[in-house]
Amino acid sequence: QKEVEQDPGPLSVPEGAIVSLNCTYSNSAFQYFMWYRQYSRKGPELLMYTYSSGNKEDGRFTAQVDKSSKYISLFIRDSQPSDSATYLCAMSADNAGNMLTFGGGTRLMVKP
Amino acid sequence: GAVVSQHPSWVICKSGTSVKIECRSLDFQATTMFWYRQFPKQSLMLMATSNEGSKATYEQGVEKDKFLINHASLTLSTLTVTSAHPEDSSFYICSARQGGQPQHFGDGTRLSIL
């Protein structure tokens, strides 16, 4: 079993839909949780960074962490075609991540 | 803020040559830099971690004589793929972090060995 599990997709949604992306993990030591967006042939771009359990909102993006269930989510409201990318969750037990453990990535396609 | 620049973005070279990839943090001092390799439709695989002025720490299975890493300053790290062969063809991505901040990634280098 992988330490971090992420549905690879692809996930196809119409423009304007609410998107829910999820990761589950097994290591209870993880405290720092990140979501990265990666466009084709580009490096990952940090979208959200959260510590421990709770919610964090930034514009159309909301990150949720439920440490008791070892489950994290990224919600995208009013999805746009420009949101089409691969979304990677990442997590770390140390202070924001010398050692990041990545999910496999979910490929999202938002159709106009 | 937190911009990481990687150069070149794409390189094609003949088998047996050495290739150097640069990674620069443009607007912050990177105490730690990381080098990853990514295969198509897969997640990132950490190759090595380097701290400025120190020898890099390589992950298991990564040949340090094959992938030379130099982190000479707080804003620059280089990865040299020595005597590259077709199996070294891949997408190489660097990242950098400062203190307790998350890692920020460069845009990657597509390496093709003929």
PDB file of N, CA and C in Angstrom, chain B residues 36-108:
ATOM      1  N   TYR B  36      14.405  16.381  -8.434  1.00  0.00           N
ATOM      2  CA  TYR B  36      13.441  15.322  -8.671  1.00  0.00           C
ATOM      3  C   TYR B  36      13.537  14.868 -10.124  1.00  0.00           C
ATOM      4  N   ARG B  37      13.035  13.671 -10.316  1.00  0.00           N
ATOM      5  CA  ARG B  37      12.890  13.138 -11.668  1.00  0.00           C
ATOM      6  C   ARG B  37      11.426  12.718 -11.819  1.00  0.00           C
ATOM      7  N   GLN B  38      10.872  12.986 -12.986  1.00  0.00           N
ATOM      8  CA  GLN B  38       9.466  12.641 -13.201  1.00  0.00           C
ATOM      9  C   GLN B  38       9.311  11.924 -14.533  1.00  0.00           C
ATOM     10  N   PHE B  39       8.756  10.725 -14.487  1.00  0.00           N
ATOM     11  CA  PHE B  39       8.453   9.985 -15.699  1.00  0.00           C
ATOM     12  C   PHE B  39       7.030  10.319 -16.140  1.00  0.00           C
ATOM     13  N   PRO B  40       6.726  10.124 -17.434  1.00  0.00           N
ATOM     14  CA  PRO B  40       5.401  10.497 -17.950  1.00  0.00           C
ATOM     15  C   PRO B  40       4.273   9.905 -17.125  1.00  0.00           C
ATOM     16  N   LYS B  41       3.324  10.753 -16.785  1.00  0.00           N
ATOM     17  CA  LYS B  41       2.111  10.381 -16.056  1.00  0.00           C
ATOM     18  C   LYS B  41       2.405   9.767 -14.695  1.00  0.00           C
ATOM     19  N   GLN B  42       3.548  10.112 -14.140  1.00  0.00           N
ATOM     20  CA  GLN B  42       3.888   9.649 -12.800  1.00  0.00           C
ATOM     21  C   GLN B  42       4.199  10.832 -11.917  1.00  0.00           C
ATOM     22  N   SER B  43       4.233  10.574 -10.609  1.00  0.00           N
ATOM     23  CA  SER B  43       4.545  11.649  -9.689  1.00  0.00           C
ATOM     24  C   SER B  43       6.058  11.869  -9.617  1.00  0.00           C
ATOM     25  N   LEU B  44       6.438  12.817  -8.808  1.00  0.00           N
ATOM     26  CA  LEU B  44       7.849  13.183  -8.709  1.00  0.00           C
ATOM     27  C   LEU B  44       8.605  12.178  -7.840  1.00  0.00           C
ATOM     28  N   MET B  45       9.822  11.857  -8.265  1.00  0.00           N
ATOM     29  CA  MET B  45      10.679  10.958  -7.503  1.00  0.00           C
ATOM     30  C   MET B  45      11.892  11.763  -7.025  1.00  0.00           C
ATOM     31  N   LEU B  46      12.057  11.872  -5.718  1.00  0.00           N
ATOM     32  CA  LEU B  46      13.174  12.632  -5.175  1.00  0.00           C
ATOM     33  C   LEU B  46      14.481  11.923  -5.480  1.00  0.00           C
ATOM     34  N   MET B  47      15.431  12.686  -6.039  1.00  0.00           N
ATOM     35  CA  MET B  47      16.754  12.138  -6.324  1.00  0.00           C
ATOM     36  C   MET B  47      17.743  12.497  -5.214  1.00  0.00           C
ATOM     37  N   ALA B  48      17.734  13.757  -4.814  1.00  0.00           N
ATOM     38  CA  ALA B  48      18.731  14.195  -3.838  1.00  0.00           C
ATOM     39  C   ALA B  48      18.308  15.507  -3.198  1.00  0.00           C
ATOM     40  N   THR B  49      18.877  15.741  -2.025  1.00  0.00           N
ATOM     41  CA  THR B  49      18.648  16.970  -1.275  1.00  0.00           C
ATOM     42  C   THR B  49      19.992  17.624  -1.035  1.00  0.00           C
ATOM     43  N   SER B  50      20.050  18.944  -1.237  1.00  0.00           N
ATOM     44  CA  SER B  50      21.334  19.602  -0.989  1.00  0.00           C
ATOM     45  C   SER B  50      21.156  20.862  -0.166  1.00  0.00           C
ATOM     46  N   ASN B  51      22.081  21.065   0.731  1.00  0.00           N
ATOM     47  CA  ASN B  51      22.152  22.296   1.514  1.00  0.00           C
ATOM     48  C   ASN B  51      23.374  23.074   1.073  1.00  0.00           C
ATOM     49  N   GLU B  52      23.263  24.379   1.063  1.00  0.00           N
ATOM     50  CA  GLU B  52      24.343  25.230   0.588  1.00  0.00           C
ATOM     51  C   GLU B  52      25.635  24.918   1.311  1.00  0.00           C
ATOM     52  N   GLY B  53      26.682  24.665   0.521  1.00  0.00           N
ATOM     53  CA  GLY B  53      28.007  24.431   1.078  1.00  0.00           C
ATOM     54  C   GLY B  53      28.248  23.022   1.564  1.00  0.00           C
ATOM     55  N   SER B  54      27.241  22.155   1.477  1.00  0.00           N
ATOM     56  CA  SER B  54      27.387  20.779   1.946  1.00  0.00           C
ATOM     57  C   SER B  54      27.229  19.801   0.794  1.00  0.00           C
ATOM     58  N   LYS B  55      27.692  18.588   1.024  1.00  0.00           N
ATOM     59  CA  LYS B  55      27.490  17.548   0.009  1.00  0.00           C
ATOM     60  C   LYS B  55      26.018  17.162  -0.025  1.00  0.00           C
ATOM     61  N   ALA B  56      25.567  16.816  -1.216  1.00  0.00           N
ATOM     62  CA  ALA B  56      24.173  16.422  -1.367  1.00  0.00           C
ATOM     63  C   ALA B  56      23.925  15.052  -0.743  1.00  0.00           C
ATOM     64  N   THR B  57      22.701  14.873  -0.300  1.00  0.00           N
ATOM     65  CA  THR B  57      22.256  13.574   0.215  1.00  0.00           C
ATOM     66  C   THR B  57      21.408  12.915  -0.857  1.00  0.00           C
ATOM     67  N   TYR B  58      21.842  11.750  -1.318  1.00  0.00           N
ATOM     68  CA  TYR B  58      21.166  11.074  -2.413  1.00  0.00           C
ATOM     69  C   TYR B  58      20.191  10.025  -1.888  1.00  0.00           C
ATOM     70  N   GLU B  59      19.099   9.876  -2.608  1.00  0.00           N
ATOM     71  CA  GLU B  59      18.141   8.827  -2.255  1.00  0.00           C
ATOM     72  C   GLU B  59      18.678   7.472  -2.713  1.00  0.00           C
ATOM     73  N   GLN B  60      18.149   6.446  -2.077  1.00  0.00           N
ATOM     74  CA  GLN B  60      18.589   5.095  -2.397  1.00  0.00           C
ATOM     75  C   GLN B  60      18.359   4.797  -3.878  1.00  0.00           C
ATOM     76  N   GLY B  61      19.361   4.245  -4.502  1.00  0.00           N
ATOM     77  CA  GLY B  61      19.239   3.876  -5.902  1.00  0.00           C
ATOM     78  C   GLY B  61      19.686   4.949  -6.880  1.00  0.00           C
ATOM     79  N   VAL B  62      19.990   6.130  -6.390  1.00  0.00           N
ATOM     80  CA  VAL B  62      20.457   7.215  -7.255  1.00  0.00           C
ATOM     81  C   VAL B  62      21.979   7.265  -7.201  1.00  0.00           C
ATOM     82  N   GLU B  63      22.616   7.143  -8.371  1.00  0.00           N
ATOM     83  CA  GLU B  63      24.082   7.103  -8.415  1.00  0.00           C
ATOM     84  C   GLU B  63      24.660   8.502  -8.281  1.00  0.00           C
ATOM     85  N   LYS B  64      25.394   8.750  -7.218  1.00  0.00           N
ATOM     86  CA  LYS B  64      25.938  10.087  -7.014  1.00  0.00           C
ATOM     87  C   LYS B  64      27.045  10.433  -7.999  1.00  0.00           C
ATOM     88  N   ASP B  65      27.728   9.442  -8.547  1.00  0.00           N
ATOM     89  CA  ASP B  65      28.749   9.735  -9.548  1.00  0.00           C
ATOM     90  C   ASP B  65      28.137  10.004 -10.914  1.00  0.00           C
ATOM     91  N   LYS B  66      26.917   9.607 -11.076  1.00  0.00           N
ATOM     92  CA  LYS B  66      26.200   9.813 -12.333  1.00  0.00           C
ATOM     93  C   LYS B  66      25.492  11.174 -12.324  1.00  0.00           C
ATOM     94  N   PHE B  67      24.943  11.502 -11.193  1.00  0.00           N
ATOM     95  CA  PHE B  67      24.186  12.750 -11.044  1.00  0.00           C
ATOM     96  C   PHE B  67      24.911  13.622 -10.018  1.00  0.00           C
ATOM     97  N   LEU B  68      25.769  14.512 -10.536  1.00  0.00           N
ATOM     98  CA  LEU B  68      26.574  15.363  -9.663  1.00  0.00           C
ATOM     99  C   LEU B  68      25.800  16.616  -9.297  1.00  0.00           C
ATOM    100  N   ILE B  69      25.715  16.886  -8.014  1.00  0.00           N
ATOM    101  CA  ILE B  69      24.979  18.055  -7.545  1.00  0.00           C
ATOM    102  C   ILE B  69      25.928  18.988  -6.820  1.00  0.00           C
ATOM    103  N   ASN B  70      25.839  20.273  -7.198  1.00  0.00           N
ATOM    104  CA  ASN B  70      26.636  21.306  -6.556  1.00  0.00           C
ATOM    105  C   ASN B  70      25.709  22.417  -6.086  1.00  0.00           C
ATOM    106  N   HIS B  71      25.797  22.750  -4.818  1.00  0.00           N
ATOM    107  CA  HIS B  71      24.958  23.817  -4.262  1.00  0.00           C
ATOM    108  C   HIS B  71      25.905  24.877  -3.712  1.00  0.00           C
ATOM    109  N   ALA B  72      26.440  25.670  -4.636  1.00  0.00           N
ATOM    110  CA  ALA B  72      27.550  26.560  -4.301  1.00  0.00           C
ATOM    111  C   ALA B  72      27.129  27.816  -3.562  1.00  0.00           C
ATOM    112  N   SER B  73      25.881  28.224  -3.729  1.00  0.00           N
ATOM    113  CA  SER B  73      25.432  29.439  -3.062  1.00  0.00           C
ATOM    114  C   SER B  73      23.990  29.259  -2.610  1.00  0.00           C
ATOM    115  N   LEU B  74      23.478  30.248  -1.899  1.00  0.00           N
ATOM    116  CA  LEU B  74      22.113  30.163  -1.394  1.00  0.00           C
ATOM    117  C   LEU B  74      21.064  30.387  -2.476  1.00  0.00           C
ATOM    118  N   THR B  75      21.507  30.656  -3.698  1.00  0.00           N
ATOM    119  CA  THR B  75      20.535  30.870  -4.768  1.00  0.00           C
ATOM    120  C   THR B  75      20.779  29.989  -5.984  1.00  0.00           C
ATOM    121  N   LEU B  76      21.771  29.127  -5.938  1.00  0.00           N
ATOM    122  CA  LEU B  76      22.091  28.336  -7.120  1.00  0.00           C
ATOM    123  C   LEU B  76      22.481  26.907  -6.761  1.00  0.00           C
ATOM    124  N   SER B  77      21.839  25.964  -7.450  1.00  0.00           N
ATOM    125  CA  SER B  77      22.236  24.561  -7.386  1.00  0.00           C
ATOM    126  C   SER B  77      22.310  24.042  -8.814  1.00  0.00           C
ATOM    127  N   THR B  78      23.262  23.158  -9.081  1.00  0.00           N
ATOM    128  CA  THR B  78      23.360  22.575 -10.412  1.00  0.00           C
ATOM    129  C   THR B  78      23.339  21.055 -10.315  1.00  0.00           C
ATOM    130  N   LEU B  79      22.740  20.464 -11.337  1.00  0.00           N
ATOM    131  CA  LEU B  79      22.720  19.008 -11.487  1.00  0.00           C
ATOM    132  C   LEU B  79      23.427  18.698 -12.795  1.00  0.00           C
ATOM    133  N   THR B  80      24.469  17.890 -12.740  1.00  0.00           N
ATOM    134  CA  THR B  80      25.175  17.470 -13.943  1.00  0.00           C
ATOM    135  C   THR B  80      24.949  15.985 -14.142  1.00  0.00           C
ATOM    136  N   VAL B  81      24.357  15.654 -15.280  1.00  0.00           N
ATOM    137  CA  VAL B  81      24.187  14.257 -15.651  1.00  0.00           C
ATOM    138  C   VAL B  81      25.422  13.872 -16.454  1.00  0.00           C
ATOM    139  N   THR B  82      26.257  13.031 -15.900  1.00  0.00           N
ATOM    140  CA  THR B  82      27.525  12.697 -16.547  1.00  0.00           C
ATOM    141  C   THR B  82      27.358  11.489 -17.465  1.00  0.00           C
ATOM    142  N   SER B  83      28.067  11.544 -18.595  1.00  0.00           N
ATOM    143  CA  SER B  83      28.034  10.449 -19.568  1.00  0.00           C
ATOM    144  C   SER B  83      26.598   9.938 -19.752  1.00  0.00           C
ATOM    145  N   ALA B  84      25.761  10.856 -20.199  1.00  0.00           N
ATOM    146  CA  ALA B  84      24.327  10.553 -20.288  1.00  0.00           C
ATOM    147  C   ALA B  84      24.039   9.497 -21.346  1.00  0.00           C
ATOM    148  N   HIS B  85      23.065   8.657 -21.065  1.00  0.00           N
ATOM    149  CA  HIS B  85      22.624   7.624 -21.992  1.00  0.00           C
ATOM    150  C   HIS B  85      21.116   7.722 -22.175  1.00  0.00           C
ATOM    151  N   PRO B  86      20.565   7.089 -23.196  1.00  0.00           N
ATOM    152  CA  PRO B  86      19.123   7.221 -23.463  1.00  0.00           C
ATOM    153  C   PRO B  86      18.236   6.942 -22.256  1.00  0.00           C
ATOM    154  N   GLU B  87      18.648   6.044 -21.388  1.00  0.00           N
ATOM    155  CA  GLU B  87      17.810   5.734 -20.209  1.00  0.00           C
ATOM    156  C   GLU B  87      17.773   6.880 -19.198  1.00  0.00           C
ATOM    157  N   ASP B  88      18.655   7.865 -19.370  1.00  0.00           N
ATOM    158  CA  ASP B  88      18.638   9.044 -18.501  1.00  0.00           C
ATOM    159  C   ASP B  88      17.645  10.094 -18.997  1.00  0.00           C
ATOM    160  N   SER B  89      17.084   9.869 -20.173  1.00  0.00           N
ATOM    161  CA  SER B  89      16.096  10.802 -20.718  1.00  0.00           C
ATOM    162  C   SER B  89      14.906  10.864 -19.767  1.00  0.00           C
ATOM    163  N   SER B  90      14.540  12.083 -19.382  1.00  0.00           N
ATOM    164  CA  SER B  90      13.467  12.242 -18.407  1.00  0.00           C
ATOM    165  C   SER B  90      13.186  13.727 -18.220  1.00  0.00           C
ATOM    166  N   PHE B  91      12.259  14.015 -17.324  1.00  0.00           N
ATOM    167  CA  PHE B  91      11.932  15.386 -16.936  1.00  0.00           C
ATOM    168  C   PHE B  91      12.518  15.599 -15.542  1.00  0.00           C
ATOM    169  N   TYR B  92      13.476  16.531 -15.453  1.00  0.00           N
ATOM    170  CA  TYR B  92      14.145  16.785 -14.176  1.00  0.00           C
ATOM    171  C   TYR B  92      13.639  18.110 -13.616  1.00  0.00           C
ATOM    172  N   ILE B  93      13.245  18.097 -12.350  1.00  0.00           N
ATOM    173  CA  ILE B  93      12.664  19.288 -11.728  1.00  0.00           C
ATOM    174  C   ILE B  93      13.407  19.584 -10.427  1.00  0.00           C
ATOM    175  N   CYS B  94      13.728  20.861 -10.228  1.00  0.00           N
ATOM    176  CA  CYS B  94      14.336  21.250  -8.966  1.00  0.00           C
ATOM    177  C   CYS B  94      13.307  21.988  -8.120  1.00  0.00           C
ATOM    178  N   SER B  95      13.558  22.024  -6.831  1.00  0.00           N
ATOM    179  CA  SER B  95      12.749  22.855  -5.940  1.00  0.00           C
ATOM    180  C   SER B  95      13.670  23.476  -4.905  1.00  0.00           C
ATOM    181  N   ALA B  96      13.153  24.501  -4.248  1.00  0.00           N
ATOM    182  CA  ALA B  96      13.947  25.195  -3.243  1.00  0.00           C
ATOM    183  C   ALA B  96      13.041  25.626  -2.110  1.00  0.00           C
ATOM    184  N   ARG B  97      13.614  25.685  -0.930  1.00  0.00           N
ATOM    185  CA  ARG B  97      12.840  26.180   0.200  1.00  0.00           C
ATOM    186  C   ARG B  97      13.733  27.011   1.105  1.00  0.00           C
ATOM    187  N   GLN B  98      13.096  27.902   1.814  1.00  0.00           N
ATOM    188  CA  GLN B  98      13.797  28.765   2.756  1.00  0.00           C
ATOM    189  C   GLN B  98      13.202  28.551   4.134  1.00  0.00           C
ATOM    190  N   GLY B  99      14.050  28.192   5.092  1.00  0.00           N
ATOM    191  CA  GLY B  99      13.592  28.016   6.458  1.00  0.00           C
ATOM    192  C   GLY B  99      12.421  27.061   6.546  1.00  0.00           C
ATOM    193  N   GLY B 100      11.347  27.475   7.185  1.00  0.00           N
ATOM    194  CA  GLY B 100      10.198  26.616   7.397  1.00  0.00           C
ATOM    195  C   GLY B 100       9.127  26.724   6.327  1.00  0.00           C
ATOM    196  N   GLN B 101       9.491  27.286   5.179  1.00  0.00           N
ATOM    197  CA  GLN B 101       8.516  27.476   4.113  1.00  0.00           C
ATOM    198  C   GLN B 101       8.399  26.234   3.234  1.00  0.00           C
ATOM    199  N   PRO B 102       7.269  26.090   2.514  1.00  0.00           N
ATOM    200  CA  PRO B 102       7.124  24.934   1.621  1.00  0.00           C
ATOM    201  C   PRO B 102       8.095  25.000   0.445  1.00  0.00           C
ATOM    202  N   GLN B 103       8.254  23.883  -0.223  1.00  0.00           N
ATOM    203  CA  GLN B 103       9.096  23.847  -1.407  1.00  0.00           C
ATOM    204  C   GLN B 103       8.392  24.545  -2.577  1.00  0.00           C
ATOM    205  N   HIS B 104       9.209  25.291  -3.339  1.00  0.00           N
ATOM    206  CA  HIS B 104       8.723  25.901  -4.575  1.00  0.00           C
ATOM    207  C   HIS B 104       9.533  25.315  -5.722  1.00  0.00           C
ATOM    208  N   PHE B 105       8.831  24.994  -6.797  1.00  0.00           N
ATOM    209  CA  PHE B 105       9.441  24.239  -7.874  1.00  0.00           C
ATOM    210  C   PHE B 105       9.784  25.096  -9.085  1.00  0.00           C
ATOM    211  N   GLY B 106      10.841  24.678  -9.775  1.00  0.00           N
ATOM    212  CA  GLY B 106      11.145  25.244 -11.079  1.00  0.00           C
ATOM    213  C   GLY B 106      10.239  24.618 -12.134  1.00  0.00           C
ATOM    214  N   ASP B 107      10.400  25.068 -13.365  1.00  0.00           N
ATOM    215  CA  ASP B 107       9.544  24.590 -14.458  1.00  0.00           C
ATOM    216  C   ASP B 107      10.061  23.327 -15.135  1.00  0.00           C
ATOM    217  N   GLY B 108      11.157  22.793 -14.633  1.00  0.00           N
ATOM    218  CA  GLY B 108      11.630  21.517 -15.139  1.00  0.00           C
ATOM    219  C   GLY B 108      12.506  21.621 -16.372  1.00  0.00           C
TER     220      GLY B 108
END
